[in-house]
mmCIF file of C-alpha atoms in Angstrom:
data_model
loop_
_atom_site.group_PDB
_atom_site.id
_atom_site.type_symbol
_atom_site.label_atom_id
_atom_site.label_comp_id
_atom_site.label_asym_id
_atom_site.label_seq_id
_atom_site.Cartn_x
_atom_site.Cartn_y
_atom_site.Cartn_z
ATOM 1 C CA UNK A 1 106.251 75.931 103.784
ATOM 2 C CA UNK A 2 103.530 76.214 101.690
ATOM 3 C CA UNK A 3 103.617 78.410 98.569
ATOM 4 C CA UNK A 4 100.320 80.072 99.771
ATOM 5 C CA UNK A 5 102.394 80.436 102.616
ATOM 6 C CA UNK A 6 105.082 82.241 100.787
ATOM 7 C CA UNK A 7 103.032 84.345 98.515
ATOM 8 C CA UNK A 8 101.619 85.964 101.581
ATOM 9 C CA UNK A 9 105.274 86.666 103.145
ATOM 10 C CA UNK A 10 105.914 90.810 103.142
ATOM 11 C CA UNK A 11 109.498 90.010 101.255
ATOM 12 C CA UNK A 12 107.792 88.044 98.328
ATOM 13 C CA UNK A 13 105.007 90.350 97.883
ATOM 14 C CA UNK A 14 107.373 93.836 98.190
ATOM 15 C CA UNK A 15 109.667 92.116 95.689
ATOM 16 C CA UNK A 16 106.494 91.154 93.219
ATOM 17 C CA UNK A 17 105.151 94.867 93.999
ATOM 18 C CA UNK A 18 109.066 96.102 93.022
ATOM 19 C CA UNK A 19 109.037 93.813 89.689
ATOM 20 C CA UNK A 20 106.115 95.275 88.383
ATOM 21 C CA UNK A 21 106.240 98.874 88.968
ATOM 22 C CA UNK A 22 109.719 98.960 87.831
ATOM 23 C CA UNK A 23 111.275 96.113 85.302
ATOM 24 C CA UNK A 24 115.073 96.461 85.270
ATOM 25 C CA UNK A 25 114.380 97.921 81.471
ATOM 26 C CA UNK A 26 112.264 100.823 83.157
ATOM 27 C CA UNK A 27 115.469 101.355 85.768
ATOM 28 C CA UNK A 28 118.052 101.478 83.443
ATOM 29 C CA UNK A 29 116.320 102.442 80.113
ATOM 30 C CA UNK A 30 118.415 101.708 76.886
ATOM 31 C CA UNK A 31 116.717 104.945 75.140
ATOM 32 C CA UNK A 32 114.460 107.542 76.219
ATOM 33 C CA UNK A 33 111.654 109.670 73.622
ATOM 34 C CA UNK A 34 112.583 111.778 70.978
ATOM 35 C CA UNK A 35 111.287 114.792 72.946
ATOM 36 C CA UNK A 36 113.590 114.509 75.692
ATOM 37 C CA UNK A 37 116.432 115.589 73.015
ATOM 38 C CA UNK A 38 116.735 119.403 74.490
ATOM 39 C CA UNK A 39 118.549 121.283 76.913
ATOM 40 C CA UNK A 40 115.990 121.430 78.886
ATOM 41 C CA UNK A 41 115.660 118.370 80.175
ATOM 42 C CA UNK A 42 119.902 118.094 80.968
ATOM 43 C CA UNK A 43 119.183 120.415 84.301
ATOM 44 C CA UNK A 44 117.665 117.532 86.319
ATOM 45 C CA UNK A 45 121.202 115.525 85.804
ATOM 46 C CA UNK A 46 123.186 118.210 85.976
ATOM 47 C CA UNK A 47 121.488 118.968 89.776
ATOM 48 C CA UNK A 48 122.213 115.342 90.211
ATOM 49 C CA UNK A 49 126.102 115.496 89.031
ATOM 50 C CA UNK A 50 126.350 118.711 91.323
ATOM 51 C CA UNK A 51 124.638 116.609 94.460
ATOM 52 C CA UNK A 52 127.673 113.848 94.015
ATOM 53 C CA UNK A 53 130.203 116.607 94.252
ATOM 54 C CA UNK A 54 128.706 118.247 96.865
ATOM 55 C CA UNK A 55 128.629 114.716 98.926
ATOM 56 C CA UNK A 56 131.940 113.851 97.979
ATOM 57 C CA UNK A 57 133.896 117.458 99.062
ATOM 58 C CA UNK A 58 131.935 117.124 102.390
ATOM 59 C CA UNK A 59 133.216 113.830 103.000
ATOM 60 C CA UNK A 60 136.378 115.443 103.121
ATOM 61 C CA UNK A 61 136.125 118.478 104.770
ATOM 62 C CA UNK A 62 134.471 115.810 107.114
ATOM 63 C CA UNK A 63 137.881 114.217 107.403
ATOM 64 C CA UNK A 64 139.525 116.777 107.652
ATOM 65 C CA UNK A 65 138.049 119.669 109.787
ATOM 66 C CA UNK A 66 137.877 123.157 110.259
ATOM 67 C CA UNK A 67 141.376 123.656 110.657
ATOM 68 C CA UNK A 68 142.371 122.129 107.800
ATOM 69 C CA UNK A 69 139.791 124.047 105.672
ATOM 70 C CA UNK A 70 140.554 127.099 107.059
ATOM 71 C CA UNK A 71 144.567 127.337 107.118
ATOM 72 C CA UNK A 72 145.829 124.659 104.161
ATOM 73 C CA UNK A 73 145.381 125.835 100.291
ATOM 74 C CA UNK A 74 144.095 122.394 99.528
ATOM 75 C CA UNK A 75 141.600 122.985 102.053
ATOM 76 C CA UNK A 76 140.804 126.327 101.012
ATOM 77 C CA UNK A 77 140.494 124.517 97.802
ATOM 78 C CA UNK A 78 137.837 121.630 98.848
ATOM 79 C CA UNK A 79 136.090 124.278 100.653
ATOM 80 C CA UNK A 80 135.578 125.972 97.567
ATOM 81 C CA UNK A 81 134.346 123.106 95.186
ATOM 82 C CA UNK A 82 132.234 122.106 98.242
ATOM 83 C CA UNK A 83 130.296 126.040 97.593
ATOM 84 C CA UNK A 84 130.418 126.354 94.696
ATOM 85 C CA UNK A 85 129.407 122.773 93.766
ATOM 86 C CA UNK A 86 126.303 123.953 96.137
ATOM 87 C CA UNK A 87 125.796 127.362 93.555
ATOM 88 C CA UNK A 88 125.846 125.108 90.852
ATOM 89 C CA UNK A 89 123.100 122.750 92.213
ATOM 90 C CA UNK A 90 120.877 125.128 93.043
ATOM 91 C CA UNK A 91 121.391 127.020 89.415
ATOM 92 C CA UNK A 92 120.373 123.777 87.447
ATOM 93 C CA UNK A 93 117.578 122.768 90.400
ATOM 94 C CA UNK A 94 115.636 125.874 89.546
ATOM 95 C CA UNK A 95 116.237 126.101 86.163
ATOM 96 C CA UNK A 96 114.880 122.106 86.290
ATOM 97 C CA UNK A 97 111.866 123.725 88.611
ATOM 98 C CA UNK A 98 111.132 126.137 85.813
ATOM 99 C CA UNK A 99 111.034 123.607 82.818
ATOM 100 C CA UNK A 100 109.020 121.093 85.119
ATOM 101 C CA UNK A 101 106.346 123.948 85.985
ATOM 102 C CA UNK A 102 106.071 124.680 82.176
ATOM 103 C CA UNK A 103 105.773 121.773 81.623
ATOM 104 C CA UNK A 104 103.223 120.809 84.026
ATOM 105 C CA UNK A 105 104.979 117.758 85.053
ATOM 106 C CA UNK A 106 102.827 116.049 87.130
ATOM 107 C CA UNK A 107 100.386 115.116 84.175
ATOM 108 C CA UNK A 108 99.794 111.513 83.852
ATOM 109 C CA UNK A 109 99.709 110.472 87.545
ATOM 110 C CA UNK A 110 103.278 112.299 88.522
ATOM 111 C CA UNK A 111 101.775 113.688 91.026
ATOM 112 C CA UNK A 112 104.176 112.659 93.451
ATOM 113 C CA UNK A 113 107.132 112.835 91.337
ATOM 114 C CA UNK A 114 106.138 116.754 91.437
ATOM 115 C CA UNK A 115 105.529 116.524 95.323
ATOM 116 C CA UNK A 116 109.122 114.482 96.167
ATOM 117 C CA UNK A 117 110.941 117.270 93.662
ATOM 118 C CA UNK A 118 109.263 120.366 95.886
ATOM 119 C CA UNK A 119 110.303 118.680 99.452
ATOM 120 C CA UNK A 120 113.725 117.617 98.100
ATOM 121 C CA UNK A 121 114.071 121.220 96.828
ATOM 122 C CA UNK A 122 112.895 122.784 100.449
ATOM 123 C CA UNK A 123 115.640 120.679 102.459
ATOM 124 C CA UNK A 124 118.031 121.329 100.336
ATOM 125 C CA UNK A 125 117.635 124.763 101.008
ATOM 126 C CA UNK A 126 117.538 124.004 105.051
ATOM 127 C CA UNK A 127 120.588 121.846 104.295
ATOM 128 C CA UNK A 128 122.341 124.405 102.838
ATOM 129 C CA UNK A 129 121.335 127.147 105.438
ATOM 130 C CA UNK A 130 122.730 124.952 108.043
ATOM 131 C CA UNK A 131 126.058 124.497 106.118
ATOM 132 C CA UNK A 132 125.929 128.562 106.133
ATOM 133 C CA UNK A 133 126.071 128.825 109.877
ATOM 134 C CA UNK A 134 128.691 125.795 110.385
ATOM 135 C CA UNK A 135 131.442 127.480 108.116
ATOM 136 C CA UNK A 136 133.362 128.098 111.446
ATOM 137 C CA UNK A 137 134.305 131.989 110.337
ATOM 138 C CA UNK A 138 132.610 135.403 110.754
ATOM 139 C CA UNK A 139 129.661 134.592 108.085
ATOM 140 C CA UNK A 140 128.792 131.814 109.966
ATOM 141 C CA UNK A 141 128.447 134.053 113.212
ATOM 142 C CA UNK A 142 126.265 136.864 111.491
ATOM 143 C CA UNK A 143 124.214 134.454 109.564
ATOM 144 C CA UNK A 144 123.443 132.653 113.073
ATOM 145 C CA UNK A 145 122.694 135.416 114.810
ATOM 146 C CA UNK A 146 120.690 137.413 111.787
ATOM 147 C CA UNK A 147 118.035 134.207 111.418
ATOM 148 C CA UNK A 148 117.995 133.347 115.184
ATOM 149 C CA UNK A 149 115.145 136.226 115.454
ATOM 150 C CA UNK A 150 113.344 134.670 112.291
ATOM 151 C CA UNK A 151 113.667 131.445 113.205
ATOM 152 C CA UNK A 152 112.289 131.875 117.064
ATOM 153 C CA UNK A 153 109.414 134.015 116.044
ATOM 154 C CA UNK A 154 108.384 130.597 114.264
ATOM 155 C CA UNK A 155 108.267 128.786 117.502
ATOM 156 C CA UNK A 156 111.148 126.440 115.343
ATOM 157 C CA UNK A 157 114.108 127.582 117.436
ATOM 158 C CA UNK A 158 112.539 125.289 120.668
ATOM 159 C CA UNK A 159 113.997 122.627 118.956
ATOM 160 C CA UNK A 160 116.034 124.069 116.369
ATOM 161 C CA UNK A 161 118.728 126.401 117.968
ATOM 162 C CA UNK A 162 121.024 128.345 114.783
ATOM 163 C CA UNK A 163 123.164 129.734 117.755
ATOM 164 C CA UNK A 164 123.923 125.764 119.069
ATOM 165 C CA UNK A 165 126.827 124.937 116.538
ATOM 166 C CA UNK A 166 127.032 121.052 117.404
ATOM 167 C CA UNK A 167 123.471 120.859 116.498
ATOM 168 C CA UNK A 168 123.517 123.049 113.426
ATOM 169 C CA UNK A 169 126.475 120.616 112.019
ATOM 170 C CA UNK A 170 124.842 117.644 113.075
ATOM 171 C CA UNK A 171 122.117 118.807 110.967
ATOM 172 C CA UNK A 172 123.975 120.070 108.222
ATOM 173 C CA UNK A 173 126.711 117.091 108.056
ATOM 174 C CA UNK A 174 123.937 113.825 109.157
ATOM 175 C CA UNK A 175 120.074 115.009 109.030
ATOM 176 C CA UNK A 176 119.550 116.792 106.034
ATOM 177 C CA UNK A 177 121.906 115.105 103.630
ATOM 178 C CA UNK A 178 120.680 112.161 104.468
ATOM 179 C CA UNK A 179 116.899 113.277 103.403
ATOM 180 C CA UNK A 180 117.982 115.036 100.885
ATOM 181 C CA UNK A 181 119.977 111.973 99.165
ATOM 182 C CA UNK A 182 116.788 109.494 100.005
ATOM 183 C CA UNK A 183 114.294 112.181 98.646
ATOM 184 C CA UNK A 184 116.106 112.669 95.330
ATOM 185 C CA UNK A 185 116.929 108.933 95.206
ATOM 186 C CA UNK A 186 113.464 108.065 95.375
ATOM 187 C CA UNK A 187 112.363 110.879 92.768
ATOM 188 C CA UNK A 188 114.742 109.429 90.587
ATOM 189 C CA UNK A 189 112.865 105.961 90.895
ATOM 190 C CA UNK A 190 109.583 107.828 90.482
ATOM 191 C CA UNK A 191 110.636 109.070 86.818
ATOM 192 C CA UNK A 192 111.797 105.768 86.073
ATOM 193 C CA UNK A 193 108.993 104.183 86.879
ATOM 194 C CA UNK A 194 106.316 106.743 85.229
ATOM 195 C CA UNK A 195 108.537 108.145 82.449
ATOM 196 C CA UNK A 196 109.515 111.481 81.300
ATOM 197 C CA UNK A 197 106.617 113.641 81.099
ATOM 198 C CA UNK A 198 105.558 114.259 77.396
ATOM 199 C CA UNK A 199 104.977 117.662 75.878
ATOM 200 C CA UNK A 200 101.461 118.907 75.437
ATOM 201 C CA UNK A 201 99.569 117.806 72.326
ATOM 202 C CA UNK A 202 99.535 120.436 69.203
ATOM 203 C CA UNK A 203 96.282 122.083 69.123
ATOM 204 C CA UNK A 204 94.993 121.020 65.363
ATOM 205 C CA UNK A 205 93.044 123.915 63.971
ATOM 206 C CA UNK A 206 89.799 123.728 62.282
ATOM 207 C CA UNK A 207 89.206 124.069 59.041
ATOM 208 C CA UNK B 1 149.591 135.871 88.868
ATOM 209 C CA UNK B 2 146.328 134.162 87.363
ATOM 210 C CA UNK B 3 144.959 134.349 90.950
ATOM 211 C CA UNK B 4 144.925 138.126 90.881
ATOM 212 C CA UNK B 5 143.918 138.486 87.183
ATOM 213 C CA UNK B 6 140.655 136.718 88.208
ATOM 214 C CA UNK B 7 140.116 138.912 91.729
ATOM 215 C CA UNK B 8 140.334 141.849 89.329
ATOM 216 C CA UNK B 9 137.750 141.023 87.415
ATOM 217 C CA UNK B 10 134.920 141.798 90.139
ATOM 218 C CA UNK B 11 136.204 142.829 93.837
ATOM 219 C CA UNK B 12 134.643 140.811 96.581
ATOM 220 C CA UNK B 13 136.997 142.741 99.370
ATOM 221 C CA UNK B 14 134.347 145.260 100.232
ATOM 222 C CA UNK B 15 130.783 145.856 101.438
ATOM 223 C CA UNK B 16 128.371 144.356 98.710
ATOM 224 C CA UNK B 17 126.223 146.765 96.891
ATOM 225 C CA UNK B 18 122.520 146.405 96.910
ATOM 226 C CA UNK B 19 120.113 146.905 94.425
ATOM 227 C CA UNK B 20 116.560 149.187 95.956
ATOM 228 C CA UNK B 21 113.307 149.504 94.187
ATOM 229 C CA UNK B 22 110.706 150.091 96.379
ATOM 230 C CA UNK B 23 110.658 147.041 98.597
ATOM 231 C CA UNK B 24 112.815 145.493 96.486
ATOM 232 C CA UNK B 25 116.362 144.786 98.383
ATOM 233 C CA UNK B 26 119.268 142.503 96.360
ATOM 234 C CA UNK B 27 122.331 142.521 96.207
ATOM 235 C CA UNK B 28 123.838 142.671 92.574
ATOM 236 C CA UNK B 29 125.793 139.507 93.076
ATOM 237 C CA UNK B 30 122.347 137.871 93.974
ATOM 238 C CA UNK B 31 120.935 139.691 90.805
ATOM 239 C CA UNK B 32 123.121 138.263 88.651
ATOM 240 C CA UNK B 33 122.944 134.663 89.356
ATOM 241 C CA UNK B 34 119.048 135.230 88.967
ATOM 242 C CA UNK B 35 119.319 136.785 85.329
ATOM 243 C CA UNK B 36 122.139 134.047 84.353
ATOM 244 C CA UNK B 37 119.664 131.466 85.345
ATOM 245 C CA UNK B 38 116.490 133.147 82.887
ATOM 246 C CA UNK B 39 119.344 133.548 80.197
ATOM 247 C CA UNK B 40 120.146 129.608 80.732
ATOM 248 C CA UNK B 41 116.344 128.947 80.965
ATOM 249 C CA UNK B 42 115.822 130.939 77.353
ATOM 250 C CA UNK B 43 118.945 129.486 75.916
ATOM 251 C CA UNK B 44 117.832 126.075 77.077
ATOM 252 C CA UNK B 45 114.346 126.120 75.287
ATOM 253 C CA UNK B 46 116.050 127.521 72.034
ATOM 254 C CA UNK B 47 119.363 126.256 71.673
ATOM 255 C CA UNK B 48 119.620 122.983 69.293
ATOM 256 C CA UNK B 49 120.071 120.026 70.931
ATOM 257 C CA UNK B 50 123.372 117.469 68.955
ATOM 258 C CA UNK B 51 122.244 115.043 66.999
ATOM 259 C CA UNK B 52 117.974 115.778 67.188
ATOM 260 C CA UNK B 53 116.585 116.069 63.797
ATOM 261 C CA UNK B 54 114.441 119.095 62.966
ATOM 262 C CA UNK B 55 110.915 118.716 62.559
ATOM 263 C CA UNK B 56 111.422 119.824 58.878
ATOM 264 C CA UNK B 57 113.886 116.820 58.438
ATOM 265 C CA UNK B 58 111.503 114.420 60.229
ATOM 266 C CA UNK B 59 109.064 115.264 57.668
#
């Protein structure tokens, strides 16, 4: 094979394309600007530490089931850091929303960093609605049956029932985490491979 | 004994209690989260960060 031949191959030139948008010192960074000393900018890891908890406790109740969940204090326990491992992400998400806004993060071509951080932020909220109406308990039935109306008046609830429980798990427990975790990984990438966003320029007054 | 020291604190075993104003409806628990996460936002922009100079220092 020629190495015309091999230039042109998709592998050669996606892994070329991958080298130069991110170099490995880009993807793991040894130090990061001065600016992004503040609190401010610790709510975008602290929405990622609460996503690995989240992910993790489901994997268990996975395991384990309803029953379990319901009836066993260790359950009852798991159940618990699964919610309020979900509060938690969605306290430092908006708070991170807020800063980014102010911010007016998608300067300097982050356009899409912006644009990945919105979507990520609206399925995590389906994801979490569907985890609402799988809880197996009384909430779970009045949730289902409060949004049903909402939902259907949409034209949504042709395809997505909130009264079918197999499909609102399925959802919860395979669809939506699943976008959720490739959306934020590849938002992640995006701010590795543009940077943090700097902070606007001090006006210099005239004299 | 802890257990019930903390369910004191705020009873959950009741209807929730809803904040009105106008066409404003939320419930206080709801409330709450929302004003810890302005007084986070605040304390966030203001609070010094360990081990970043001042801009006095810097200087």
């Amino acid at each position: 094979m020629s190495s015309t031949e091999i230039d042109r191959q998709w592998t050669t030139r996606l892994r070329h394309r991958v080298a130069r948008r991110l170099p490995p010192e880009k993807m793991l960074p040894d130090t990061q600007p001065a600016y992004v000393a503040s609190w401010i900018y610790v709510f975008g890891v602290t929405t990622l530490s609460a996503l690995a908890v989240v992910i993790l406790s489901g994997f268990i109740l996975a395991l384990k089931g309803p029953q379990w969940w319901h009836t066993s204090g260790i359950g009852h326990f798991v159940n618990s850091l699964h919610l309020w491992s979900v509060e938690i992400f969605f306290f430092a998400m908006v708070i991170h929303l807020w800063g980014k806004f102010f911010m007016a993060a998608w300067r300097g071509g982050r356009s899409l960093t912006w644009v990945t951080g919105v979507v990520t932020f609206l399925t995590s909220i389906a994801t979490a609605f569907t985890g609402y109406v799988s809880q197996t308990n009384f909430d779970s039935q009045w949730i289902s049956t409060q949004a049903k109306d909402g939902i259907n008046s949409t034209g949504a609830g042709s395809f997505f029932n909130v009264l079918n429980f197999g499909q609102m798990l399925m959802w919860h427990i395979v669809l939506l985490p699943l976008a959720a975790v490739i959306l934020t990984a590849v938002h992640v990438l995006m701010v590795r491979a543009k940077g943090v966003v700097p902070p606007f320029e001090e006006k210099v007054e005239a004299r | 004994m802890a257990g019930s020291l903390l369910a004191a604190l705020v009873s959950l075993d009741g209807p929730g209690h809803y904040f009105h104003w106008h066409w404003i409806d939320i419930s206080y628990a709801n409330l709450t989260v929302i004003a810890l996460m302005v007084v986070a936002f605040v304390a966030a922009l203001f609070a010094p960060f360990p081990g970043r100079r001042s801009k006095k220092e810097t200087k």
